[in-house]
CSV table of C-alpha atoms in Angstrom, one decimal:
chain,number,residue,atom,x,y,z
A,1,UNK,CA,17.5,2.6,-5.5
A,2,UNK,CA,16.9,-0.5,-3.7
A,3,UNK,CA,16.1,1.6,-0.1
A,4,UNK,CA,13.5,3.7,-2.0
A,5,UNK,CA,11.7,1.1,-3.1
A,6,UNK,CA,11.3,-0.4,0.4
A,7,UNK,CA,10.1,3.1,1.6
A,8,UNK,CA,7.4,3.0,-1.2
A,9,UNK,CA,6.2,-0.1,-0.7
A,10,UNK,CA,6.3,0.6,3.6
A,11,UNK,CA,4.2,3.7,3.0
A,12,UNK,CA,1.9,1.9,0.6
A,13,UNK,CA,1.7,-0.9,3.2
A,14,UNK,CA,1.1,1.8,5.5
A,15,UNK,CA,-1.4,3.8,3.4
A,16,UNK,CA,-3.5,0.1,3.3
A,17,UNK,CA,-3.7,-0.7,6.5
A,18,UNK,CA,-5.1,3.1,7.1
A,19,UNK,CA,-7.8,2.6,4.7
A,20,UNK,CA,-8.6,-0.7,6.3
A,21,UNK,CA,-8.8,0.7,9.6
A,22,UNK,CA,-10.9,3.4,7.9
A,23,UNK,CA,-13.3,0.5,6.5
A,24,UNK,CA,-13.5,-1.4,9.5
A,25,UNK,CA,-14.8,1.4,11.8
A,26,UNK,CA,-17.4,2.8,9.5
A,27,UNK,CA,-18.7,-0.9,9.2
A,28,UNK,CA,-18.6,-0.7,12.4
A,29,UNK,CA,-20.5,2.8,13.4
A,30,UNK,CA,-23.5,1.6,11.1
A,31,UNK,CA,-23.7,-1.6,13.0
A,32,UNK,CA,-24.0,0.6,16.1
A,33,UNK,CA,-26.3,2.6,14.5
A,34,UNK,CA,-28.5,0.0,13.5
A,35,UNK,CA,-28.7,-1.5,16.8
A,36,UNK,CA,-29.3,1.9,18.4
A,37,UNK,CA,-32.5,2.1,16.0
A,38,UNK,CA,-33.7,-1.3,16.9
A,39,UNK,CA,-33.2,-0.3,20.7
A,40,UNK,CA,-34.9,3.0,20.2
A,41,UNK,CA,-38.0,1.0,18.2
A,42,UNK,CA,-38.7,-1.5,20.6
């Protein structure tokens, strides 16, 4: 019971960090982006 638990709560870990990862690179992309634009209008 106990070990089941600690998978759960690993793959949730897991499952966070992913989605984090996830946030971090599109906030990242549209900062590129945005920089891109400002190159590209100047």
């Amino acid at each position: 019971m106990r070990i089941a638990r600690s998978i759960i709560i690993c793959i949730q870990l897991f499952l966070l960090l992913d989605s984090l990862k996830c946030k971090l690179f599109a906030s990242n992309l549209r900062e590129h982006r945005h920089s891109f634009y400002d190159m590209m209008i100047s």
